[in-house]
Tab-separated table of C-alpha atoms in Angstrom:
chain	number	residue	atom	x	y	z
A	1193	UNK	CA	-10.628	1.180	-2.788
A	1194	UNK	CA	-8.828	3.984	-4.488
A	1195	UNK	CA	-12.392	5.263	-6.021
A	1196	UNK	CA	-13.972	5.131	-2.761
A	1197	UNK	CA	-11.429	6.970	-1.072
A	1198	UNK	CA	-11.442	9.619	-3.939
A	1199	UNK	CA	-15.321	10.041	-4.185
A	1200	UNK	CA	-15.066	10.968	-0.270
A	1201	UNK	CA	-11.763	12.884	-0.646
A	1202	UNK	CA	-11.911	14.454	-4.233
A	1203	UNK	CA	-8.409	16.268	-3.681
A	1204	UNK	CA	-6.814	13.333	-2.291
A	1205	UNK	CA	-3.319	11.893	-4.062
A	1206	UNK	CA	-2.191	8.817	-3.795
A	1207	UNK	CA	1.040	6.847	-4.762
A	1208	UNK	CA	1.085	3.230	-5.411
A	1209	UNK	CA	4.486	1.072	-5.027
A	1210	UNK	CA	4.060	-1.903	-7.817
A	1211	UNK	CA	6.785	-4.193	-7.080
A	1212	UNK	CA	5.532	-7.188	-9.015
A	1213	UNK	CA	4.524	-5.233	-11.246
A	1214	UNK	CA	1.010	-5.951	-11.744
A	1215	UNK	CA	-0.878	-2.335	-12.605
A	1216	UNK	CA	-1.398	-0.275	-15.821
A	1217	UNK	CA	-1.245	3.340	-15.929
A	1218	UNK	CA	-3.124	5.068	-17.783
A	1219	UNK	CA	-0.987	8.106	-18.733
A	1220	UNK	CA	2.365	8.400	-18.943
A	1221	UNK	CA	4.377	12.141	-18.608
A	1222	UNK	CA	6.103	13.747	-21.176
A	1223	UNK	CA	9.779	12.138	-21.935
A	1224	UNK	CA	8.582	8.798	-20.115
A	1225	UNK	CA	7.844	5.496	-21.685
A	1226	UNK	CA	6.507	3.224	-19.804
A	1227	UNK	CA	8.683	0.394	-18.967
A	1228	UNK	CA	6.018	-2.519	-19.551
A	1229	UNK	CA	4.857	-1.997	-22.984
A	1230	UNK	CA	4.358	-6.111	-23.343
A	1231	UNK	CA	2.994	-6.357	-19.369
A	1232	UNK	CA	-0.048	-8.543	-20.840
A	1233	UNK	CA	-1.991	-8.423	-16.978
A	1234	UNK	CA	-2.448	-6.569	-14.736
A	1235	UNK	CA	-5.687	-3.673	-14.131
A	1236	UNK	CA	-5.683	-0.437	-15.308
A	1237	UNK	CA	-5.837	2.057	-12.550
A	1238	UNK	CA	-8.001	5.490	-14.016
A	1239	UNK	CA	-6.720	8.572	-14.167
A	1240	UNK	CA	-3.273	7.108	-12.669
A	1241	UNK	CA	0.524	8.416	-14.555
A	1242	UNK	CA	3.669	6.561	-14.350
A	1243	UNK	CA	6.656	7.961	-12.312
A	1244	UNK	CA	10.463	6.708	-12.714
A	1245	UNK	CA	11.899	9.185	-9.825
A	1246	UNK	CA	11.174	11.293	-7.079
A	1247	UNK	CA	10.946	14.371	-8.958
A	1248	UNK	CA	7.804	13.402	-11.160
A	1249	UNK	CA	5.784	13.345	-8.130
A	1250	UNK	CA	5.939	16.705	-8.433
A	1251	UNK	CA	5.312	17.484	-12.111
A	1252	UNK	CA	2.331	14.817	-11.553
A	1253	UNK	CA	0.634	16.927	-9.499
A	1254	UNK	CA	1.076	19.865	-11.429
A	1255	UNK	CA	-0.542	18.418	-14.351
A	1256	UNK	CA	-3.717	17.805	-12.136
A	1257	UNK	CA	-3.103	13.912	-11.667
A	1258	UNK	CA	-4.213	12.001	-8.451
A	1259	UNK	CA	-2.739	8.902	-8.357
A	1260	UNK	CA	0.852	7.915	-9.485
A	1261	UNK	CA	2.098	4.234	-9.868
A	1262	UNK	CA	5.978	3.533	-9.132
A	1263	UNK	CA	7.319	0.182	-10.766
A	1264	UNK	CA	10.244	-1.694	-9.793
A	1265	UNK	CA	12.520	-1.934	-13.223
A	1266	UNK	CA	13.487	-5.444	-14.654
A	1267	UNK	CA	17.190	-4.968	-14.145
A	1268	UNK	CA	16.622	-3.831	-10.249
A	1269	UNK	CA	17.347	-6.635	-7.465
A	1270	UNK	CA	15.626	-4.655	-4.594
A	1271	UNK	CA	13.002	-1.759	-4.363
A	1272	UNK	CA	15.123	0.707	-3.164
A	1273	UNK	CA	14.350	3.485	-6.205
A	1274	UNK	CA	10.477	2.868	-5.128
A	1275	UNK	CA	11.577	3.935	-1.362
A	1276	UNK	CA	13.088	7.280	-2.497
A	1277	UNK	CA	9.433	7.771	-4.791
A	1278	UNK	CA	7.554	6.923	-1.248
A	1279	UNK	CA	10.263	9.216	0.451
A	1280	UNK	CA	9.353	11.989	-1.659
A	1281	UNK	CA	6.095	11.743	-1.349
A	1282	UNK	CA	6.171	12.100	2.437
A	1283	UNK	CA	8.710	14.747	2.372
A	1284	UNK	CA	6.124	17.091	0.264
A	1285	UNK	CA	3.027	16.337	2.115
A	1286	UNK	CA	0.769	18.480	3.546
A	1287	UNK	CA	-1.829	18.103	5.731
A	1288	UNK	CA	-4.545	20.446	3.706
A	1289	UNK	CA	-4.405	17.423	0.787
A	1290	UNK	CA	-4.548	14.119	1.930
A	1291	UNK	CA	-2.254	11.696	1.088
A	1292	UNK	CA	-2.113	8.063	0.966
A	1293	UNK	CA	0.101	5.756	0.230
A	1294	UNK	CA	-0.582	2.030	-1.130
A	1295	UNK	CA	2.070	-1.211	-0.784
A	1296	UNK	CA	0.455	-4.090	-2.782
A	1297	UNK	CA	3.322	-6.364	-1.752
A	1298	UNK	CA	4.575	-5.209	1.669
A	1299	UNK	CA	6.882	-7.832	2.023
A	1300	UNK	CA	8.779	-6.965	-1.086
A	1301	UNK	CA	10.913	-4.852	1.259
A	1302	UNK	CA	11.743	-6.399	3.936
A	1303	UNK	CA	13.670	-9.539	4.610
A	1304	UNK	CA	12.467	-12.629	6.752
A	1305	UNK	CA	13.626	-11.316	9.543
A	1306	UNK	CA	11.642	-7.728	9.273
A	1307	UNK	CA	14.853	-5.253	8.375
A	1308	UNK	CA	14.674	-3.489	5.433
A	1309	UNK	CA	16.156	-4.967	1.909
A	1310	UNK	CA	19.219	-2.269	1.375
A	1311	UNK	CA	17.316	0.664	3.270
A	1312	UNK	CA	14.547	0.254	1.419
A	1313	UNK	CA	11.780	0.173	3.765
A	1314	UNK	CA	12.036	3.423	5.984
A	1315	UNK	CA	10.158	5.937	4.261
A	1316	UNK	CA	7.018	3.039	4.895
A	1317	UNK	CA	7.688	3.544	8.177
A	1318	UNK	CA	7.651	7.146	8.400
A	1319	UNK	CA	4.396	7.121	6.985
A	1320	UNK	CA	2.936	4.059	9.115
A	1321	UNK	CA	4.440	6.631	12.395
A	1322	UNK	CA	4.274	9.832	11.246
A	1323	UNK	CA	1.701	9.785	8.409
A	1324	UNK	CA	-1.265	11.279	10.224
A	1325	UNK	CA	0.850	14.348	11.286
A	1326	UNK	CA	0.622	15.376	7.161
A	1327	UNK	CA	-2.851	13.908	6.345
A	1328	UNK	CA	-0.916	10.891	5.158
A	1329	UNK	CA	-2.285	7.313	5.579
A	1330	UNK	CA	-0.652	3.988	4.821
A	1331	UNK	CA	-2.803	0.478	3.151
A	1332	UNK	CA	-0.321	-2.036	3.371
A	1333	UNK	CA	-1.214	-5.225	1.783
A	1334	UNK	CA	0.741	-8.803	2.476
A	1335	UNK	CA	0.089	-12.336	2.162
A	1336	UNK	CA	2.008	-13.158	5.007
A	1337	UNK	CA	2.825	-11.052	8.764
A	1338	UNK	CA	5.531	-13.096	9.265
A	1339	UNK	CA	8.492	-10.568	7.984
A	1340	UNK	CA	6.370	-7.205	8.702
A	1341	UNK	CA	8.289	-5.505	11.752
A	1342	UNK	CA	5.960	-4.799	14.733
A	1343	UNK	CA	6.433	-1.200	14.246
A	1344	UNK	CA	4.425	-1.624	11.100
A	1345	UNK	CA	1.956	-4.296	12.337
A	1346	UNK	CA	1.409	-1.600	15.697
A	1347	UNK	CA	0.551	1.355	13.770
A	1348	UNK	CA	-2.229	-0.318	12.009
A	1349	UNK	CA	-5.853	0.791	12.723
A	1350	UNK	CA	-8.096	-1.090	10.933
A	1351	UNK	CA	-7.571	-4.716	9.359
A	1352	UNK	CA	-8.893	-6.586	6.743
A	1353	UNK	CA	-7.942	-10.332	7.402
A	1354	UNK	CA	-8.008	-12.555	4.352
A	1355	UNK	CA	-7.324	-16.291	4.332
A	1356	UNK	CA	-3.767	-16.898	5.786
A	1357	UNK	CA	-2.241	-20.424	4.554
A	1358	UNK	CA	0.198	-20.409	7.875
A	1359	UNK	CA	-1.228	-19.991	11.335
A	1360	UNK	CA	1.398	-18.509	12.855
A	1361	UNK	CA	0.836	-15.511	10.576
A	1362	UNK	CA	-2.432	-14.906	13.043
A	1363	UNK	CA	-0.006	-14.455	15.828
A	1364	UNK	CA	1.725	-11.484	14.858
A	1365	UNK	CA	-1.520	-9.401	14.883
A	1366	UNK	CA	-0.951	-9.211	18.630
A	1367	UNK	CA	1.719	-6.642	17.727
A	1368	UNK	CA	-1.484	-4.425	16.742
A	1369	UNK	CA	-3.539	-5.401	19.505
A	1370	UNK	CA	-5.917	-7.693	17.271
A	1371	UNK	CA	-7.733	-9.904	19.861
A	1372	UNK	CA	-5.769	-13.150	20.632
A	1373	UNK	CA	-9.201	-15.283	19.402
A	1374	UNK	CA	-9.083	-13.842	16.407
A	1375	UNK	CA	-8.973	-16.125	13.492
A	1376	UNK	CA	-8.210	-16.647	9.706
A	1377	UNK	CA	-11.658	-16.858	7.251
A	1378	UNK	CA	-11.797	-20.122	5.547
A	1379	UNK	CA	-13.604	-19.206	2.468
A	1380	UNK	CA	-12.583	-17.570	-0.557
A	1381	UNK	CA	-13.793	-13.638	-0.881
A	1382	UNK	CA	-14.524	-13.611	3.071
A	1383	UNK	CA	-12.511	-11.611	5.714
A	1384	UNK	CA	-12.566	-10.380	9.052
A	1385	UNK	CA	-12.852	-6.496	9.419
A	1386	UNK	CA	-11.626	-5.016	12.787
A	1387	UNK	CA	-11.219	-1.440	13.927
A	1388	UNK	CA	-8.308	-0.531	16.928
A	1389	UNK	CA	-9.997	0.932	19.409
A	1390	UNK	CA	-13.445	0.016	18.759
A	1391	UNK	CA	-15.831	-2.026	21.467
A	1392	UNK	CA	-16.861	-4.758	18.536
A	1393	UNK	CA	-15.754	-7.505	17.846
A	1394	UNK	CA	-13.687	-8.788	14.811
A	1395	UNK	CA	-16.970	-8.342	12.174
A	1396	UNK	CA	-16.862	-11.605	9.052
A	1397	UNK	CA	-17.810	-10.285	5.840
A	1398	UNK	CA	-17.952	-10.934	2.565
A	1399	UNK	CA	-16.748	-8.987	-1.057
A	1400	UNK	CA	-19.843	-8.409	-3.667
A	1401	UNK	CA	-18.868	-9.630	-6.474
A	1402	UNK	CA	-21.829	-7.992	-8.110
């Protein structure tokens, strides 16, 4: 998704927040060693650097790379340094270079109940409300709704709607206006695409795994 989005937005920069972790970089920055060395899985993102803090955002760019990959440490019990990354990130956006910024595991920072672990979710939120002021937008990727606030869930424009284990989980697309029918694919590799605002209706499709 990342290589689409660049091949139609060349200048773009993006930030991913890896809180399993689960991605390679491919780079590191001078003075940085990356904190995985033994991480046997996980993909390799191209062209993508590692950043510990808030201010290598900024030498990233100025070495020309695109996308940056934050990792939550072994020792840390909540996400919170990732939040001050994604904090950054929206702070020094501008709307000539767009922006975007990727949660694999959205629910990583929030609690059952949808408040953020230790203040760790708000500069998410910014971005979900306030993104598209900067040329900022948000992909935020969960197995589960259940935990997402609604203020998350309602700022979403387009879905793609995997196989959900728990039914309920269909519910809380309401929040975004998703039609009340809709419902979760069955098979493996199918989804349901839908786009807020549009006159169609929730569209099944399929991945190419060619």
């Amino acid at each position: 998704m990342i290589g689409a989005v660049r091949q139609r937005e060349p200048q773009s920069q993006h930030l991913i927040l890896d809180s399993k972790p689960r991605f390679r970089a491919e780079w590191t920055l001078p003075g940085i060693v990356a904190r995985y060395p033994g991480m046997d899985h996980g993909e390799k993102i191209g062209g993508s650097v590692i950043v510990h803090e808030p201010e290598d955002l900024n030498v990233a760019w100025r070495r020309d790379y695109q996308i940056a990959i934050a990792q939550i440490d072994p020792v840390e019990s909540t996400p919170l340094r990732l939040s001050w990354i994604a904090q950054e990130f929206f702070n020094s956006a501008r709307a000539k270079i767009p922006r975007y910024l990727w949660v694999d595991e959205g629910l990583d920072f929030y609690t059952a109940g949808g408040q953020g672990i230790r203040g760790s979710a708000p500069a998410i939120l910014r971005v979900a409300r306030a993104g598209r002021e900067k040329g900022m937008g948000l992909i935020f990727c969960s197995q589960r709704t259940r935990g997402v606030p609604p203020q998350v869930i309602s700022e979403i424009t387009k879905l793609y709607l995997f196989r959900l284990d728990h039914r309920d989980d269909v519910k809380h697309l309401s929040h975004m206006g998703a039609p009340p029918r809709i419902e979760s694919p069955e098979k493996d590799h199918e989804f349901l695409f839908w786009e807020k605002g549009s006159q169609l209706e929730p569209q099944l499709m399929k991945i190419s795994l060619k």
